[in-house]
Coordinates of C-alpha atoms and ligand atoms in Angstrom, one line a residue:
X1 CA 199.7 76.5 225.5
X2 CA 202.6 75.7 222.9
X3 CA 203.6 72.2 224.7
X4 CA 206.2 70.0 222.2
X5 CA 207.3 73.4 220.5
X6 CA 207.4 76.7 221.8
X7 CA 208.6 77.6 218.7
X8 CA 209.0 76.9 214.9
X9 CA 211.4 77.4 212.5
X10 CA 210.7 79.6 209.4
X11 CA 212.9 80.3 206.8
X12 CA 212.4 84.1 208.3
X13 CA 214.1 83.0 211.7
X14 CA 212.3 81.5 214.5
X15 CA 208.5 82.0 214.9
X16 CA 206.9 81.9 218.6
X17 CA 203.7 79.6 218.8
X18 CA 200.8 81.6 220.0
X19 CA 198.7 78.7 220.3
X20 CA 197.7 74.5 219.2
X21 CA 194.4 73.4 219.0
X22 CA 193.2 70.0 217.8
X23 CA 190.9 71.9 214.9
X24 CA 192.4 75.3 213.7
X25 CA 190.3 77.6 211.4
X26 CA 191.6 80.5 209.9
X27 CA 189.3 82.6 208.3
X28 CA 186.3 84.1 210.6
X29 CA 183.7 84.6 207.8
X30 CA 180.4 82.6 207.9
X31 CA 182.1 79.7 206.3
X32 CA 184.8 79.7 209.5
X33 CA 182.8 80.6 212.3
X34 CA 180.3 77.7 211.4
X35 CA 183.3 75.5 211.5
X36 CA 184.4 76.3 214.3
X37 CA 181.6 76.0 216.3
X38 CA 180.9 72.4 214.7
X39 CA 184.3 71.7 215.7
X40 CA 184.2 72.8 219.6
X41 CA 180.3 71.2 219.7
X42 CA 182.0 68.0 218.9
X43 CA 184.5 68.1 221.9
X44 CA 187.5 69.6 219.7
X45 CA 189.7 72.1 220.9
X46 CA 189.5 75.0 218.8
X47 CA 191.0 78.1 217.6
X48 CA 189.8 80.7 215.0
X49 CA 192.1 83.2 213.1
X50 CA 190.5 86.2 211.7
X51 CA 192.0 88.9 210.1
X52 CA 189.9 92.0 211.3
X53 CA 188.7 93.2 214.5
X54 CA 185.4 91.3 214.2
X55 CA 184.1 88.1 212.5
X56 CA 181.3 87.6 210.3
X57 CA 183.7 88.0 207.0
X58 CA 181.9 89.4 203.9
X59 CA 178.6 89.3 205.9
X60 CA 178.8 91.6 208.2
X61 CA 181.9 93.2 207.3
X62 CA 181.5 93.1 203.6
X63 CA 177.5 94.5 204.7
X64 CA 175.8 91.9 202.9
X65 CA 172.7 91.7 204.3
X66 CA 170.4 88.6 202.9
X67 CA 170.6 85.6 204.3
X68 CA 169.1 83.7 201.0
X69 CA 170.1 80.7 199.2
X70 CA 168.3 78.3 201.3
X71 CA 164.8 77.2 200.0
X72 CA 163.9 74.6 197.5
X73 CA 160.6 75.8 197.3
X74 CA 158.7 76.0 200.3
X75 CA 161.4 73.5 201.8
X76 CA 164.3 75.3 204.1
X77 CA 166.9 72.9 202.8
X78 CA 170.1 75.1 204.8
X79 CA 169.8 74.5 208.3
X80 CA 171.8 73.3 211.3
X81 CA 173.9 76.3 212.6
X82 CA 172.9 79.0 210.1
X83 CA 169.2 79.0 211.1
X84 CA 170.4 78.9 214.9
X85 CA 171.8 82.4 213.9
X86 CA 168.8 83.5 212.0
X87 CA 166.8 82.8 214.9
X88 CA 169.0 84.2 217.1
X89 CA 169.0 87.3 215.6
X90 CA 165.3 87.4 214.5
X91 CA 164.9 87.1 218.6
X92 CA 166.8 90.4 219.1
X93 CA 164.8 92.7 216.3
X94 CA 167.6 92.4 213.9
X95 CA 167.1 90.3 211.2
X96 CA 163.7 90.3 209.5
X97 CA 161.5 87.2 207.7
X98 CA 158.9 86.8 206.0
X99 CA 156.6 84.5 207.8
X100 CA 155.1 81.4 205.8
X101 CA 152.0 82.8 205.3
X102 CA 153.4 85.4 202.9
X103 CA 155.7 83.1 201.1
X104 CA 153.8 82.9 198.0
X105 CA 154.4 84.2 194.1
X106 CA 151.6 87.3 194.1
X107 CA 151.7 90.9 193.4
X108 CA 150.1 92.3 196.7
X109 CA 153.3 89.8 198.5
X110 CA 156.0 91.2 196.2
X111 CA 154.6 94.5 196.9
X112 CA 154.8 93.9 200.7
X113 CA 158.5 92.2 200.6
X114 CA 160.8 92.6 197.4
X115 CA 162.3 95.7 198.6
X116 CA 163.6 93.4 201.7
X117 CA 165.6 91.0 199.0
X118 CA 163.5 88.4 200.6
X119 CA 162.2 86.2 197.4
X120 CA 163.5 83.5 195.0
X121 CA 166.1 85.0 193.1
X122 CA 166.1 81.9 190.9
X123 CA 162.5 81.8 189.5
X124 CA 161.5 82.8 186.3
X125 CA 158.1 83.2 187.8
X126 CA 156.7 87.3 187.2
X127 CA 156.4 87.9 190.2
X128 CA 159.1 86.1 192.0
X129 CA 158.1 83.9 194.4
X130 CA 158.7 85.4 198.1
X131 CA 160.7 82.6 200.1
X132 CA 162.2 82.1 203.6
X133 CA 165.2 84.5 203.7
X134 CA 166.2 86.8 206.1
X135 CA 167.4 90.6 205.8
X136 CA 169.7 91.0 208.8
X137 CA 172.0 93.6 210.4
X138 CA 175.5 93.3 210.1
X139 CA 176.8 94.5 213.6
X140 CA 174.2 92.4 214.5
X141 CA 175.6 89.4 212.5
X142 CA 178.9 90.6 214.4
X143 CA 177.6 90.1 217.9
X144 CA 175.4 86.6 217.3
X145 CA 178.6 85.4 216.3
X146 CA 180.6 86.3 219.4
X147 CA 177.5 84.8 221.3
X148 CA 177.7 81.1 219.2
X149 CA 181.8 80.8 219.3
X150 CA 181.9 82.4 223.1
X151 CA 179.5 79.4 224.6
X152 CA 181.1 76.9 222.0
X153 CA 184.3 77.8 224.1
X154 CA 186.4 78.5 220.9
X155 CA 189.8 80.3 221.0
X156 CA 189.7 83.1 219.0
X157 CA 192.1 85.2 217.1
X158 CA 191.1 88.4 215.8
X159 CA 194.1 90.8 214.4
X160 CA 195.8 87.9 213.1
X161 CA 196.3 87.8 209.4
X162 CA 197.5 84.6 208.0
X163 CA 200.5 84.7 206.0
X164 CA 202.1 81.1 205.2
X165 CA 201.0 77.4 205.9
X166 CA 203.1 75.0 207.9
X167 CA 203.4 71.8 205.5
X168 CA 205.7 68.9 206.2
X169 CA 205.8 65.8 204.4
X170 CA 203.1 66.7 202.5
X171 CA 200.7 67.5 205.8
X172 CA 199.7 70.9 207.3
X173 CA 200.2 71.6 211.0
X174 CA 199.4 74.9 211.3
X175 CA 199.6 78.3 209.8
X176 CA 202.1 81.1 210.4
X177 CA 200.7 85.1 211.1
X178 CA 201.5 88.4 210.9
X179 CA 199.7 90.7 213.8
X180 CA 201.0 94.2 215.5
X181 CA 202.9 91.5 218.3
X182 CA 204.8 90.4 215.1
X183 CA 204.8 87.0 213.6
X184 CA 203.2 84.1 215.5
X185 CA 202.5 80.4 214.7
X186 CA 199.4 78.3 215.5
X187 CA 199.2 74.6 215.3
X188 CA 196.2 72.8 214.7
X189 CA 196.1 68.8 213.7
X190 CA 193.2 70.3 211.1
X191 CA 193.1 73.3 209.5
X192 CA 190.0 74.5 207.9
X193 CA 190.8 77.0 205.2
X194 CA 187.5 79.5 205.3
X195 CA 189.4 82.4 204.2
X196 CA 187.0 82.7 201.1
X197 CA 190.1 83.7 198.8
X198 CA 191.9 80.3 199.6
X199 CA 195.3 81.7 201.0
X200 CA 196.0 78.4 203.2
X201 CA 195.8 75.8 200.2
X202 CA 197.1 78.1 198.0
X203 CA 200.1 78.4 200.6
X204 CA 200.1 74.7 201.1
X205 CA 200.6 74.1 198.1
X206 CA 197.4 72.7 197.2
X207 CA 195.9 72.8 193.1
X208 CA 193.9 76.0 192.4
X209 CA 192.5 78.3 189.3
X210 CA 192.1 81.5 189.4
X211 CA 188.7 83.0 188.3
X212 CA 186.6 86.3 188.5
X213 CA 183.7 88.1 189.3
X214 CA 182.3 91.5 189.3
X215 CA 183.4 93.4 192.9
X216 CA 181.0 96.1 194.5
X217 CA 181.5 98.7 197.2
X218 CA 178.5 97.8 199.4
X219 CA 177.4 101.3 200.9
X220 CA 173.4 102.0 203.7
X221 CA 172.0 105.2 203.1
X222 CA 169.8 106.5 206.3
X223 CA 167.2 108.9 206.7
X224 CA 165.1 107.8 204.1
X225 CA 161.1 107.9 204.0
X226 CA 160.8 104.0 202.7
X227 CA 157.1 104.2 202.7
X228 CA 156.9 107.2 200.1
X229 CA 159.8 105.6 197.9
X230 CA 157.5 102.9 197.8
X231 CA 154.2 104.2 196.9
X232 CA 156.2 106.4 194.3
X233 CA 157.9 103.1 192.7
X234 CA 154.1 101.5 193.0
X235 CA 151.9 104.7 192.0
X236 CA 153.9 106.9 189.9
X237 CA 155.0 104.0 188.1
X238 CA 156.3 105.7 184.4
X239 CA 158.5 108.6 186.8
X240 CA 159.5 106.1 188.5
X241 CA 160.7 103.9 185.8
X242 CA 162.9 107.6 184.5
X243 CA 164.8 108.1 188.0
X244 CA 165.5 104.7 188.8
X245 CA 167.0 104.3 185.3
X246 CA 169.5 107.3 185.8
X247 CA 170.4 105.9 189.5
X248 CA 171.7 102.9 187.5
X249 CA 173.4 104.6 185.0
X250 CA 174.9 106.9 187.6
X251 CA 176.0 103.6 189.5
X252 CA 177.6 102.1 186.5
X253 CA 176.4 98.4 187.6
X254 CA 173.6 97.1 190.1
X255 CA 170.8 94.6 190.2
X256 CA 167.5 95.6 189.3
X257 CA 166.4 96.2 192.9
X258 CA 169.6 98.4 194.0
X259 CA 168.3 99.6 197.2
X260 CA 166.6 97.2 200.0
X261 CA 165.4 98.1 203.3
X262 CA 167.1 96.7 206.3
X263 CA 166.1 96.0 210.0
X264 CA 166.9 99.8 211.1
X265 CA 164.0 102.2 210.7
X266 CA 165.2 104.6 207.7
X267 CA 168.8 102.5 207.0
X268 CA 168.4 101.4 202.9
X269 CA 170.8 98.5 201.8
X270 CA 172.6 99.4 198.5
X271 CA 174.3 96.2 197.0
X272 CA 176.3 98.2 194.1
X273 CA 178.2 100.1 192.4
X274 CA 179.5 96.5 190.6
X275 CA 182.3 96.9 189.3
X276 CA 184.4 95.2 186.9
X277 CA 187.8 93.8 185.6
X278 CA 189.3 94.2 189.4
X279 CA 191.4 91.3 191.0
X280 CA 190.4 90.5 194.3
X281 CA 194.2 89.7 194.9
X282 CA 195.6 92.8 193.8
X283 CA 196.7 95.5 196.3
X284 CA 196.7 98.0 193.7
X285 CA 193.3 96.8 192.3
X286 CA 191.9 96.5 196.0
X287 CA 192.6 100.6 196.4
X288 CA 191.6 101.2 192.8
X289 CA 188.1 99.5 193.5
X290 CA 187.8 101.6 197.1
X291 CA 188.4 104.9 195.3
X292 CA 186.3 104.8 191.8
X293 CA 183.1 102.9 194.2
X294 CA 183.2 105.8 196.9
X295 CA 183.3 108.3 193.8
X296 CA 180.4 106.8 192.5
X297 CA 178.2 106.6 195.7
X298 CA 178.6 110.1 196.0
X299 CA 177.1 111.1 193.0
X300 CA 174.4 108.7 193.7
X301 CA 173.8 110.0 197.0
X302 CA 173.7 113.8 195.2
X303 CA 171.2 112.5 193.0
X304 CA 168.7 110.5 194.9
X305 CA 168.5 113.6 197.2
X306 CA 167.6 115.9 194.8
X307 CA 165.8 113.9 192.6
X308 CA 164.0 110.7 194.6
X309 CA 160.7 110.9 196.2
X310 CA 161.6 109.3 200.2
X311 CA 165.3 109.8 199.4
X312 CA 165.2 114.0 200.3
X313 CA 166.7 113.6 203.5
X314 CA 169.0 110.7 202.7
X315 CA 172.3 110.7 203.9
X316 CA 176.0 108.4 203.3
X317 CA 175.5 106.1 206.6
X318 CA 178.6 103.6 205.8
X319 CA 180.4 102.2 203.3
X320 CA 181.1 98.4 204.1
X321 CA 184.8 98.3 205.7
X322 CA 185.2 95.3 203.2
X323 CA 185.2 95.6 199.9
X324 CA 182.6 93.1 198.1
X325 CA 185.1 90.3 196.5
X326 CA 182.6 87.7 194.8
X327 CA 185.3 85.1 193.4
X328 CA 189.1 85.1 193.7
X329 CA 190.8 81.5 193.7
X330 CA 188.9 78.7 193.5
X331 CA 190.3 75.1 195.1
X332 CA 190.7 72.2 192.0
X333 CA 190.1 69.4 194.5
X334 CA 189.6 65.8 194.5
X335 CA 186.2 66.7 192.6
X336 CA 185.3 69.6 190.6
X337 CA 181.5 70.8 190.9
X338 CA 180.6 72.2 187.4
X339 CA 177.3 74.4 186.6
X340 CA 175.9 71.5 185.1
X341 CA 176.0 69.8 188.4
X342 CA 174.5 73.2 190.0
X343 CA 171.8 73.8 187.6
X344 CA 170.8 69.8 187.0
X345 CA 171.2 69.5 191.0
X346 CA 173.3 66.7 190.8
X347 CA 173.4 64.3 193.5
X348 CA 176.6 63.1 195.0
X349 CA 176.7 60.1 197.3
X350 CA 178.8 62.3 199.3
X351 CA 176.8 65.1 199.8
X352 CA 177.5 66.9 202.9
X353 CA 175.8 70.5 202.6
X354 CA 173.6 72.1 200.3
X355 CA 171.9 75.4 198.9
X356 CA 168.6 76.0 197.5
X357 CA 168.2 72.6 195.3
X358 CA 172.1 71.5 194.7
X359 CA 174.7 69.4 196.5
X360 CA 178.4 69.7 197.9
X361 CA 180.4 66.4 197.7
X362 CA 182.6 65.4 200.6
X363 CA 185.7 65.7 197.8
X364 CA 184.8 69.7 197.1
X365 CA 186.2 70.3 200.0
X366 CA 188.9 68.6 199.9
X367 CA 192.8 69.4 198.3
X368 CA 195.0 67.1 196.5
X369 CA 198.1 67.1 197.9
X370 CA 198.1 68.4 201.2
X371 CA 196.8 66.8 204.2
X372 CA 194.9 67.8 207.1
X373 CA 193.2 70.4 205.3
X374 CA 189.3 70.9 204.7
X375 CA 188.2 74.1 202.6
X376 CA 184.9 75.8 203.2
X377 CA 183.2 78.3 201.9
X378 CA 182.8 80.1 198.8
X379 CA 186.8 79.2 197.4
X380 CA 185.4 75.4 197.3
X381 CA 186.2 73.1 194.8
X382 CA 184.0 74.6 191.9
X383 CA 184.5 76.0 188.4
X384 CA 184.0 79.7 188.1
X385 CA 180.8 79.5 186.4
X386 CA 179.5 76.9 189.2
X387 CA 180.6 79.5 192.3
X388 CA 178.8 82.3 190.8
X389 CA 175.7 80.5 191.4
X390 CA 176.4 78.4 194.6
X391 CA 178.3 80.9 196.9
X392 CA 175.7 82.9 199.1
X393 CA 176.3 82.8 203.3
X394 CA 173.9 80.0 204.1
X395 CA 175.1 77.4 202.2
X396 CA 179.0 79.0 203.3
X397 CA 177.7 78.0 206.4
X398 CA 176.1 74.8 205.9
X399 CA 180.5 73.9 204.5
X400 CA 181.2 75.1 207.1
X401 CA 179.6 73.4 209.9
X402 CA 180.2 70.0 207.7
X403 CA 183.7 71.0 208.0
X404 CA 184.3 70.9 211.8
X405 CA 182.3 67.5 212.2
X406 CA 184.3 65.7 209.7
X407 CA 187.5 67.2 211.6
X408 CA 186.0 65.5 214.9
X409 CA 185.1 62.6 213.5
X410 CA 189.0 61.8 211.4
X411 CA 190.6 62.9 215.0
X412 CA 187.8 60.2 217.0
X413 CA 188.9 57.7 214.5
X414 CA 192.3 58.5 214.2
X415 CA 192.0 58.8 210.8
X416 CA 192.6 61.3 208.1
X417 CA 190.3 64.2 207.1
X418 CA 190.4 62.3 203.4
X419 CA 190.0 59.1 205.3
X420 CA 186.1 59.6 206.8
X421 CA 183.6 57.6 206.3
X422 CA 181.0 59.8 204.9
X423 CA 177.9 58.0 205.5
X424 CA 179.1 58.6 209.5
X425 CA 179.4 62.3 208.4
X426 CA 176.2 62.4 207.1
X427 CA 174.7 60.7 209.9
X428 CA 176.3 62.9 212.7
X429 CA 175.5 66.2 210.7
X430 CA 171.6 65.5 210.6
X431 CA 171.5 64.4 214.3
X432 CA 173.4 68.4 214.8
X433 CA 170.2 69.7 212.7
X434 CA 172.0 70.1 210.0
X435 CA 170.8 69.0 206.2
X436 CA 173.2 67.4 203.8
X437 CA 170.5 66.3 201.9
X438 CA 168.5 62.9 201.0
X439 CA 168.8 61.5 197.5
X440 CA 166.0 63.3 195.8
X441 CA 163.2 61.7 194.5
X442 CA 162.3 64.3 191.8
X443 CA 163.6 63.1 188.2
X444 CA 165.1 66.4 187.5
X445 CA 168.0 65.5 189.6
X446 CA 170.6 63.3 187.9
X447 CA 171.8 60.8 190.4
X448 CA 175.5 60.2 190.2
X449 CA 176.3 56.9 189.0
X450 CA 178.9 55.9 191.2
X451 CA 179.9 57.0 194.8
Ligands
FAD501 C1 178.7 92.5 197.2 C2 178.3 91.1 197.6 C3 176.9 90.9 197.8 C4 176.5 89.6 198.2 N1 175.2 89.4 198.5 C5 174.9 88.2 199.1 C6 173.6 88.1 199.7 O1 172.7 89.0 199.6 N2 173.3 87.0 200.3 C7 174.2 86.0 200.5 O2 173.9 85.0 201.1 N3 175.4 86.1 200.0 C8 175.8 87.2 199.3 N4 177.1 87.3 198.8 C9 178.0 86.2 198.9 C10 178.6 86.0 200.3 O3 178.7 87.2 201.0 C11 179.9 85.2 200.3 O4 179.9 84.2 199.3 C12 180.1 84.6 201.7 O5 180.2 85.6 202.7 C13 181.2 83.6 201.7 O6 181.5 83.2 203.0 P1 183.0 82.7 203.4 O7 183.0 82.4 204.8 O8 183.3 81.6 202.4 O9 183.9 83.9 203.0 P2 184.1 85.4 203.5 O10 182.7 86.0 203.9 O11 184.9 86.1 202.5 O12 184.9 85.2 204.9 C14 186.3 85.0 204.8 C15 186.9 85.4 206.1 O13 188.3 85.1 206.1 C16 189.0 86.2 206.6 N5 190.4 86.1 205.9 C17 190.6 86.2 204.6 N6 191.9 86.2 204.4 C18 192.5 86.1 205.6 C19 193.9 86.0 206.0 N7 194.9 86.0 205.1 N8 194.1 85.9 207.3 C20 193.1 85.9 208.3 N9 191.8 86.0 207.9 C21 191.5 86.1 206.6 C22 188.2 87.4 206.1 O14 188.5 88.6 206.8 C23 186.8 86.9 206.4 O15 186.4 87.1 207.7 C24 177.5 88.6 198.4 C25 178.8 88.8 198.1 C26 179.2 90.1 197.8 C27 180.7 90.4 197.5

């Protein structure tokens, strides 16, 4: 309940406050929700602002359906809340892994699990090696994460779009939105920006750039024999080779395995048409993107029914409700992470999360300029080259959760977000089953030479 304020003042006239909660998160993709639960766990009050009528972001409403990113080798190095979920929906038939035995680099293994997206996307080993991953379904995403934010007793705010941060002095205090009951604030003594396009700092006033990736209209085809598209991609291998080519060239852009199966009997993942030169920023772009991707799944879907062994009976099942925005603006904050530090898996000192084999600093998450506010997700502190390869859900969520603990911990110390001490960080997120990472012992990791 609005306490101090029941209102604040907005150069648009005054703005009712809907709500104050000692960690405020506004964005309720993987990044935010893991946040926010990490918050509540660690005895914050807190509330979570989400623009659509469900949470899971790009995940479940974007329909992107591996959960990958999260092996260094045969080592799960992504943990904490991110496998709670896998587990949790592993539990209820809708996410699918492969189990260790299978996790291997061998034909008869690729055979039995590439078309599940489920292997090393990394490796320049023929065949890749299958890896700990997890192919999951998107409502299903949707309702785990009701179940985790529910029982961490956060506040939640769907139908709220964010449209302006509340700075004074230099320090955020909350965020102003728009919804159908007009505009409303909410005050938060953090804010976590997880809105994956970085409206908050970029409305704070915080340093950005702005950089760019291919887009894609993620779309599930149903009704499809899975088996016989198999065994014709396996033992018709030349015919194969012919149709799959001109299902790529009717797509105009997709990865070399364009269709994967998911957890539903007959439901196909396709993770295309890509698209390029579309700004993730840009209403006109945005519709542009919509129209020319449905065009394109429609002659795709006319083809591979026609044409595709398994596909005969294929129909349109959905097209995600998000569009698939990769890269939009990036933060520039108190550190930088380049490729080089991706690719050499550089080791910071202030490593708080990682993916496969690299690192996220403490100061990648955090703005110049504006304080209060952590960033998680995939708008973090990165050059455009270094997203592209470091900005899958797991390690979103792995931000994420080291996101809410550093809020607890600067509001248990009275102290700023800027201000923790991150060994304490570190400390707290392993003992949460989390993983922010040891300082490796292999000697292809560079380790940095001062903290
Ligand atoms: C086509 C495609 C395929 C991909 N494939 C994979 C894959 O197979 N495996 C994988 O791990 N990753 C994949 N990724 C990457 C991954 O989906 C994202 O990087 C990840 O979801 C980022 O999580 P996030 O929480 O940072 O951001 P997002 O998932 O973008 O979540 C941001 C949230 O903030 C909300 N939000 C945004 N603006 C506002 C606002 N103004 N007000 C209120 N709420 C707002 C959004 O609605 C959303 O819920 C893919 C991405 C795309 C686009």
């Amino acid at each position: 309940m609005a306490t101090a304020a029941d209102f604040v003042e907005d150069p648009g006239g005054r703005v009712p406050v809907a709500g104050i909660a000692d960690l405020l998160v506004v964005g309720g993709g993987p990044a935010g929700i893991a946040a926010a639960v990490a918050g509540a766990r660690n005895g914050l009050s807190v509330t979570l602002v989400e623009r659509y009528p469900y949470l899971g972001g790009l995940a479940s409403g974007g329909m992107v359906l591996v959960l990958d990113d999260m092996c260094n080798g045969a080592e799960i190095s992504v943990r904490g809340i991110c496998i709670e979920l896998i587990n949790r929906l592993e539990r209820l038939g809708l996410a699918v892994t492969p189990p260790a035995a299978d996790r291997r680099s061998d034909r008869a293994m690729w055979r039995k699990w590439s078309r599940w997206g489920v292997f090393d996307f990394t490796s320049r080993d023929k065949p890749q090696p299958i890896n700990y991953s997890a192919a999951f379904d998107p409502d299903g995403f949707k309702r785990v994460a009701n179940e985790l934010v529910a029982e961490a007793k956060v506040t939640v705010r769907l139908h709220s779009w964010f449209s302006r941060a509340i700075v004074e002095g230099g320090r955020i205090g909350g965020v102003i939105c728009e919804s159908k009951e007009g505009r409303h604030a909410v005050l938060g003594s953090v804010v976590v920006d997880a809105t994956g396009d970085l409206d908050v700092a970029a409305s704070a006033g915080a340093p950005f750039v702005v950089g760019s990736y291919m887009v894609t209209t993620v779309f599930r085809l149903g009704g499809i024999d899975t088996m016989e598209a198999e065994r014709f991609e396996y033992e018709e291998p030349d015919a194969f080779k012919v149709l799959d080519r001109e299902a790529k060239r009717i797509l105009g852009g997709s990865w070399d395995k364009w269709w994967l199966q998911t957890p539903l009997p007959g439901v196909v993942w396709c993770n295309c048409p890509h698209m390029s030169d579309y700004d993730g920023l840009k209403v006109a772009d945005l519709t542009r993107a919509d129209f020319e991707g449905r065009k394109r799944i429609v002659a795709l879907h006319e083809f591979a029914r026609a044409k595709m062994p398994g596909f005969g009976d294929c129909f349109i099942l959905d097209v995600a409700p998000q569009l698939g925005i990769r890269q939009t603006r990036l933060l520039e904050g108190i550190y930088v992470v380049t490729k080089e530090d991706v690719v050499q898996r550089r080791y910071f000192q202030d490593a708080v999360a990682r993916g496969r084999d690299y690192y996220y600093p403490y100061r990648a998450m955090l703005p110049r300029g504006v304080a209060q506010l952590l960033v998680a997700g995939r708008h973090y502190s990165a050059t455009s080259a270094a997203q592209r390869i470091s900005r899958e859900i797991p390690p979103c969520m792995a931000m994420g959760q080291a996101a809410g603990v550093a809020a607890a911990l600067a509001l248990e110390g009275g102290v700023a977000v800027g201000e923790v001490e991150v060994k304490a960080l570190q400390r707290r997120l392993r003992a949460q089953g989390a993983d922010p990472g040891d300082r490796p012992a292999s000697n292809a990791c560079i380790a940095e030479a001062a903290a």
